[in-house]
Short mmCIF file of C-alpha atoms in Angstrom, two decimals:
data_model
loop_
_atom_site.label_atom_id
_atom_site.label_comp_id
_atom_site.label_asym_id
_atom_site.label_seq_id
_atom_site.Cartn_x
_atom_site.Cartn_y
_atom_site.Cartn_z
CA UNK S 17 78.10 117.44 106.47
CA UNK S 18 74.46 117.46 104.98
CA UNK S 19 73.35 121.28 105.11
CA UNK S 20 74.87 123.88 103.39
CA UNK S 21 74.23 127.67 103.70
CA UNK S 22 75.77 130.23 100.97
CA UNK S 23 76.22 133.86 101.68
CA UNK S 24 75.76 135.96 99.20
CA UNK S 25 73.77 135.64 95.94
CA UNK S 26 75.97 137.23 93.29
CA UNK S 27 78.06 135.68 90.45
CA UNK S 28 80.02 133.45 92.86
CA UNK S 29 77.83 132.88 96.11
CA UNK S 30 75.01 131.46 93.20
CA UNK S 31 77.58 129.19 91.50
CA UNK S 32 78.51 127.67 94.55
CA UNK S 33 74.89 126.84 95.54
CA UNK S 34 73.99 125.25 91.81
CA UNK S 35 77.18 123.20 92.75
CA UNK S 36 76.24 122.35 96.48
CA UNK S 37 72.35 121.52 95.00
CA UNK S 38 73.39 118.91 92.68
CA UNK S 39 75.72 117.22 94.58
CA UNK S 40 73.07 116.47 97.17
CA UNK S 41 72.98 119.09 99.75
CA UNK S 42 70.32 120.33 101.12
CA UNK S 43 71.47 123.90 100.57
CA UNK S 44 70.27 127.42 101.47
CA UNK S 45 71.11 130.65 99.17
CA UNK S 46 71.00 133.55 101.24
CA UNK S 47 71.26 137.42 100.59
CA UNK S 48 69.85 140.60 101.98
CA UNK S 49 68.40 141.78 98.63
CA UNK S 50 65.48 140.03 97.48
CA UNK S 51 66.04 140.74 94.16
CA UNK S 52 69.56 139.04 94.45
CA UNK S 53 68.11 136.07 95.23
CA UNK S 54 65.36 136.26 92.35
CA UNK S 55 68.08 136.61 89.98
CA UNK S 56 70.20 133.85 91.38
CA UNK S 57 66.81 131.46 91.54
CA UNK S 58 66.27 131.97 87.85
CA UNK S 59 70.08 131.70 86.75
CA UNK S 60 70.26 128.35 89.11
CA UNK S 61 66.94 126.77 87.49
CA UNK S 62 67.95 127.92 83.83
CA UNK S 63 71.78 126.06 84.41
CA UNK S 64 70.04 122.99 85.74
CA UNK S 65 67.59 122.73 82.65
CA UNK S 66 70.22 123.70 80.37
CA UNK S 67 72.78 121.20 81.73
CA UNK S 68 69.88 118.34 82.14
CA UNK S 69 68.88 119.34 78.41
CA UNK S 70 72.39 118.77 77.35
CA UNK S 71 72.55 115.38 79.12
CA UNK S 72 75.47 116.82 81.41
CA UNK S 73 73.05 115.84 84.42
CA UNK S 74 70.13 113.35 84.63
CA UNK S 75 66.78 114.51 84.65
CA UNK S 76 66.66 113.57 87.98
CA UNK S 77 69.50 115.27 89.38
CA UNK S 78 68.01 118.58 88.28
CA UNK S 79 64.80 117.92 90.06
CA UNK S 80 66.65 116.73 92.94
CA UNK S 81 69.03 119.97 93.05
CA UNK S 82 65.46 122.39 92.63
CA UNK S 83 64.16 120.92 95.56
CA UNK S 84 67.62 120.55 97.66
CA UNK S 85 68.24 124.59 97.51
CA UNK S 86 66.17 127.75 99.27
CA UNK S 87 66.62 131.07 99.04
CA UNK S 88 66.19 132.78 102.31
CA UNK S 89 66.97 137.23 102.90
CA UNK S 90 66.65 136.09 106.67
CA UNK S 91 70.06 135.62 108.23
CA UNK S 92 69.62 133.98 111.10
CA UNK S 93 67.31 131.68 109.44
CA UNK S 94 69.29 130.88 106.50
CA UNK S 95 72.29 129.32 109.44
CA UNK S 96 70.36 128.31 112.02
CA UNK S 97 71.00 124.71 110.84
CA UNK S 98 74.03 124.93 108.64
CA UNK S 99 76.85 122.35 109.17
CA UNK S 100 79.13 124.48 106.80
CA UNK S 101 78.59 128.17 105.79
CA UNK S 102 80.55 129.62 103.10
CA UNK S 103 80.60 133.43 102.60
CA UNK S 104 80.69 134.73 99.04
CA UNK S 105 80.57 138.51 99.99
CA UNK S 106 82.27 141.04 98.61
CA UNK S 107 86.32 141.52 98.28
CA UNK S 108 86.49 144.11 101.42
CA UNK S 109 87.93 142.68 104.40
CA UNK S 110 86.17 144.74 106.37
CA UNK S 111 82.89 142.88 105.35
CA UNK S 112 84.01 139.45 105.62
CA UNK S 113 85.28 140.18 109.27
CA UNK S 114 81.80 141.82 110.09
CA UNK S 115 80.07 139.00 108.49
CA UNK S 116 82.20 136.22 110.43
CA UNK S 117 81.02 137.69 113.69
CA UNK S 118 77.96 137.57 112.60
CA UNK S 119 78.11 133.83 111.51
CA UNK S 120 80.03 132.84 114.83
CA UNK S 121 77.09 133.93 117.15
CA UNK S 122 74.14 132.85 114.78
CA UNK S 123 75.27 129.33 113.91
CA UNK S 124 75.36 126.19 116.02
CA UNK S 125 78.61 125.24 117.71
CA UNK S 126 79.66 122.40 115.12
CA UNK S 127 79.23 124.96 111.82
CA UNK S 128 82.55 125.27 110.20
CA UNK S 129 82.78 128.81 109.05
CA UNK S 130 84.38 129.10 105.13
CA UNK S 131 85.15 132.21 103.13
CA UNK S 132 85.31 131.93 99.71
CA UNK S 133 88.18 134.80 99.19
CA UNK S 134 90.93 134.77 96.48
CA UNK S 135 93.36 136.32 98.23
CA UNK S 136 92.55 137.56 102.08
CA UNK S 137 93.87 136.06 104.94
CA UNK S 138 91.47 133.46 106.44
CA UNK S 139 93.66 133.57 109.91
CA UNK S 140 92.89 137.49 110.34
CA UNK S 141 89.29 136.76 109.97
CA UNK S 142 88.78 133.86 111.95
CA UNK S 143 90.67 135.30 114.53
CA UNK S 144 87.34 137.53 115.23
CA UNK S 145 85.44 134.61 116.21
CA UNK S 146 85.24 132.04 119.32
CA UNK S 147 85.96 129.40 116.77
CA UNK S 148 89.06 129.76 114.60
CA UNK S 149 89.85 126.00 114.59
CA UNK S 150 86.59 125.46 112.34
CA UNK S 151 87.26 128.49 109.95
CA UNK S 152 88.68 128.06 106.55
CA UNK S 153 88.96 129.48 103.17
CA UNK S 154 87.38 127.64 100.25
CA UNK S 155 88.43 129.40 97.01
CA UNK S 156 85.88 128.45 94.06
CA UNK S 157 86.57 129.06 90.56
CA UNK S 158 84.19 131.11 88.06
CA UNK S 159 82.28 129.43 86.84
CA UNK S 160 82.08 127.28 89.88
CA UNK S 161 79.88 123.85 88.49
CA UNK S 162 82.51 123.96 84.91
CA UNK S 163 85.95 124.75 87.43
CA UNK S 164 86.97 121.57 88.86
CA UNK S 165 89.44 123.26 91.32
CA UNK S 166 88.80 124.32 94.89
CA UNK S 167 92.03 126.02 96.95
CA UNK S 168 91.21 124.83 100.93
CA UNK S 169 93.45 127.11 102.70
CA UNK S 170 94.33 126.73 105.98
CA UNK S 171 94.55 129.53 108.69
CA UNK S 172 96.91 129.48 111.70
CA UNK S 173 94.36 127.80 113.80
CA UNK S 174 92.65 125.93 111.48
CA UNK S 175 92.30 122.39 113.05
CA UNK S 176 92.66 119.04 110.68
CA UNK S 177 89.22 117.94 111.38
CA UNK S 178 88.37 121.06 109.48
CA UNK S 179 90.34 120.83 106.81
CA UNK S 180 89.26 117.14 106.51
CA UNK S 181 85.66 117.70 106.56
CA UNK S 182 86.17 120.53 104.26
CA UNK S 183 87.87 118.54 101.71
CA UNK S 184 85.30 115.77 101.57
CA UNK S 185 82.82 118.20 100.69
CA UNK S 186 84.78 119.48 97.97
CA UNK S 187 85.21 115.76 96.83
CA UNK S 188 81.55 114.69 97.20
CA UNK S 189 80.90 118.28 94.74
CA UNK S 190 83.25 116.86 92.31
CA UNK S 191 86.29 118.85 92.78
CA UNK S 192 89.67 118.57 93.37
CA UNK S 193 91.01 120.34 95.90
CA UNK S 194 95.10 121.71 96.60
CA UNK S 195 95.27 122.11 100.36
CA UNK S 196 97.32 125.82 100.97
CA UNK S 197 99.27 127.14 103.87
CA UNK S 198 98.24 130.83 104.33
CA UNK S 199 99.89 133.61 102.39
CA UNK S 200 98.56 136.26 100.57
CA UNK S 201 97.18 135.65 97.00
CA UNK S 202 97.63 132.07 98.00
CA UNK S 203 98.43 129.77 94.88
CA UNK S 204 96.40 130.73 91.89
CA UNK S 205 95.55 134.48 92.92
CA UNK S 206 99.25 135.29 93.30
CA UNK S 207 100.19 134.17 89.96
CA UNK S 208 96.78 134.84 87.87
CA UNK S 209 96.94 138.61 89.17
CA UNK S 210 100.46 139.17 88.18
CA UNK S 211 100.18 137.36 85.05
CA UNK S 212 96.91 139.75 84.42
CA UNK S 213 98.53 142.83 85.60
CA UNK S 214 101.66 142.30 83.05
CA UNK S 215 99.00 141.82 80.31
CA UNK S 216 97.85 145.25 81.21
CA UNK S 217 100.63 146.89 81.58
CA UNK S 218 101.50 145.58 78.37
CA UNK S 219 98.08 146.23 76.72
CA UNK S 220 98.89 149.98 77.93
CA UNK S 221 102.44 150.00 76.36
CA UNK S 222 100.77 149.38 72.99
CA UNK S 223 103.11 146.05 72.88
CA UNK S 224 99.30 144.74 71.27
CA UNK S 225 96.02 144.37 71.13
CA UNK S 226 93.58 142.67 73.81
CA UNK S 227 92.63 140.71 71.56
CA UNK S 228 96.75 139.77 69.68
CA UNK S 229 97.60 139.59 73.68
CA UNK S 230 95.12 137.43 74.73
CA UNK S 231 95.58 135.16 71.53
CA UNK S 232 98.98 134.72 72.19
CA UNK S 233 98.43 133.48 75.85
CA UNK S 234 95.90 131.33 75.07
CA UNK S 235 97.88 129.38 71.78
CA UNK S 236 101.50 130.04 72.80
CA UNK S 237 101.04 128.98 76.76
CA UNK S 238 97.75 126.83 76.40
CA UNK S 239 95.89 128.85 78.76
CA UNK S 240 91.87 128.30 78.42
CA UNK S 241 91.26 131.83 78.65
CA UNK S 242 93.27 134.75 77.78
CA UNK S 243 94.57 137.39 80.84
CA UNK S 244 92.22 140.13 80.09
CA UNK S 245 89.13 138.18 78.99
CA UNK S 246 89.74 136.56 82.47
CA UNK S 247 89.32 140.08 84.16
CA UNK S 248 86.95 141.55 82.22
CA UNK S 249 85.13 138.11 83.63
CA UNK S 250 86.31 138.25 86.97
CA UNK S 251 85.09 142.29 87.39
CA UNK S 252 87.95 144.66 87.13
CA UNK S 253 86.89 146.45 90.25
CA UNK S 254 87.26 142.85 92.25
CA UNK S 255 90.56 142.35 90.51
CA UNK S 256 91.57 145.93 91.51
CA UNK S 257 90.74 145.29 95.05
CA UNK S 258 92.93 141.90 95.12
CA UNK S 259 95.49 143.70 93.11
CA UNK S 260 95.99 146.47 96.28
CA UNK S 261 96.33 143.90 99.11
CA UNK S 262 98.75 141.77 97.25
CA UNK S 263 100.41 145.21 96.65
CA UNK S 264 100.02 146.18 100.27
CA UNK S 265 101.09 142.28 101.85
CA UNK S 266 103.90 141.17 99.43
CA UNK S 267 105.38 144.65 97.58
CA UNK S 268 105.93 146.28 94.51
CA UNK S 269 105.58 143.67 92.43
CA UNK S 270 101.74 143.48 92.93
CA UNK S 271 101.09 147.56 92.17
CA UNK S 272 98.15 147.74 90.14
CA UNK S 273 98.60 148.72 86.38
CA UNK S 274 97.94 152.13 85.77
CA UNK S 275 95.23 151.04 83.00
CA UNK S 276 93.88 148.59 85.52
CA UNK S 277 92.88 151.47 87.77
CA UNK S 278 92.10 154.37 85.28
CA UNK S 279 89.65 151.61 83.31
CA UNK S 280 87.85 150.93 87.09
CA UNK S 281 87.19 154.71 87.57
CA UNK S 282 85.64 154.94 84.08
CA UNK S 283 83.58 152.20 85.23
CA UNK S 284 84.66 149.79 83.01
CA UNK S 285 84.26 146.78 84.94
CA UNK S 286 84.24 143.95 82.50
CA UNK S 287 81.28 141.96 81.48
CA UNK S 288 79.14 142.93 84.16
CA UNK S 289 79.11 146.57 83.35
CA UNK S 290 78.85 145.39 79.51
CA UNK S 291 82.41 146.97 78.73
CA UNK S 292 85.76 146.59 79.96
CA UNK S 293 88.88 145.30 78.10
CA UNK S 294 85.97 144.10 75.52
CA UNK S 295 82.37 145.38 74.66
CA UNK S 296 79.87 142.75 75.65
CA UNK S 297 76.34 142.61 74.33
CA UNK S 298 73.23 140.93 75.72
#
């Protein structure tokens, strides 16, 4: 496992890359929109000169990683060679389906196929190629080279030799890695978006204030981050999306706070938009 190819150059797909980069893979960043990939080529080189600066990686490791990673807007190109591909597309299952068929006929026979979802089934996706035994899900963390924790989920066909392969990559990036049995939300995303969604809710009761709510969270349970500073990170449009298939696969439960969807519509997204549960600044 010496080539890696990422697809999809936004928040996640770019974090991934930095990661693969440094920890010695020759790596390809791909996405159809050139800018994309100019964005995620000056984030990438700004982390590695920050973190080399700050003596969290050698000097040498940073010029290693620059020339380890390419950023390609050619598809088949970007997979031609790839002995792992992990998607970072979008939270529509629709698009990671049409982008797995797309992988399965570009990419060489021994490519094992990963999605990077939070929450969608890896079996109904693989199941739309010729190789399901060598399709996985790989669930990064945000942001991916600070999270040490990657979810390997399996599907229904996944085969060992998969999930073996998979997690020595994740081990040779510095992770640790939980191996999951399929089911929606798997571990993190099924408590993380109910834990978020009561924090809403509660935010929309007037129980308190983001900020008194967060606080509290964040002191009284020890979390790192508090609920809604976590969405507002995450994108509240993404969490929306997860929100609804939880809601759809496992019930009533998962139904998205009202505030959750009102504050998506307004297009309040969180820090990307510069305004969500907080008002962010450049």
């Amino acid at each position: 496992m010496k080539r890696i190819s990422v697809i999809g150059a936004g928040t996640m797909g770019r974090g991934i890359a930095y990661t693969a980069a440094v920890s010695g893979f020759t790596t390809i960043l791909n996405d159809i929109s050139d800018e994309n990939l100019t964005k995620a080529k000056d984030y990438i080189e700004k982390t590695l000169e920050t973190s080399a600066k700050k003596g969290f990686i050698s000097k040498t490791t940073c010029e290693e990683a620059i020339q380890n990673i390419s950023y390609l807007s050619d598809f088949s190109e970007s997979v031609k060679e790839a002995d792992l591909v992990i998607e970072a597309v979008f939270e529509l299952m629709e698009l990671k389906i049409e982008m797995f068929k797309k992988l399965d006929a570009a990419c060489p026979t021994h490519t094992i196929l990963a999605t990077n979802t939070s929450t969608m089934s890896p079996t109904e996706i693989a199941a739309q190629t010729s190789r399901p035994d060598q399709c996985v899900a790989m669930h990064f963390f945000n942001p991916v080279h600070k999270m040490k924790l990657i979810e390997v989920v399996r599907g229904l066909d996944t085969s060992d030799d998969t999930v073996e392969k998979v997690l020595e990559v994740g081990r040779k990036m510095g992770k640790e890695c939980v191996e999951v049995n399929e089911f929606p939300g798997f571990v993190t995303s099924r408590m993380n978006c109910l834990i978020g969604n009561e924090a809403m809710n509660m935010l929309m009761e007037g129980v308190a204030s983001a900020e008194d709510i967060d606080k509290a969270i964040k002191l009284g349970l020890n979390h790192p981050m508090g609920p809604l500073e976590l969405a507002d990170l995450v994108g509240l449009d993404s969490r929306l999306k997860n929100m609804n298939y939880l809601y759809e696969t496992l019930g009533e439960k998962y139904r998205p706070s009202p505030l959750l969807t009102k504050y998506v519509k307004a297009g309040r997204l969180g820090k990307k938009s510069g305004r969500g549960f907080y008002t962010y600044t450049e």
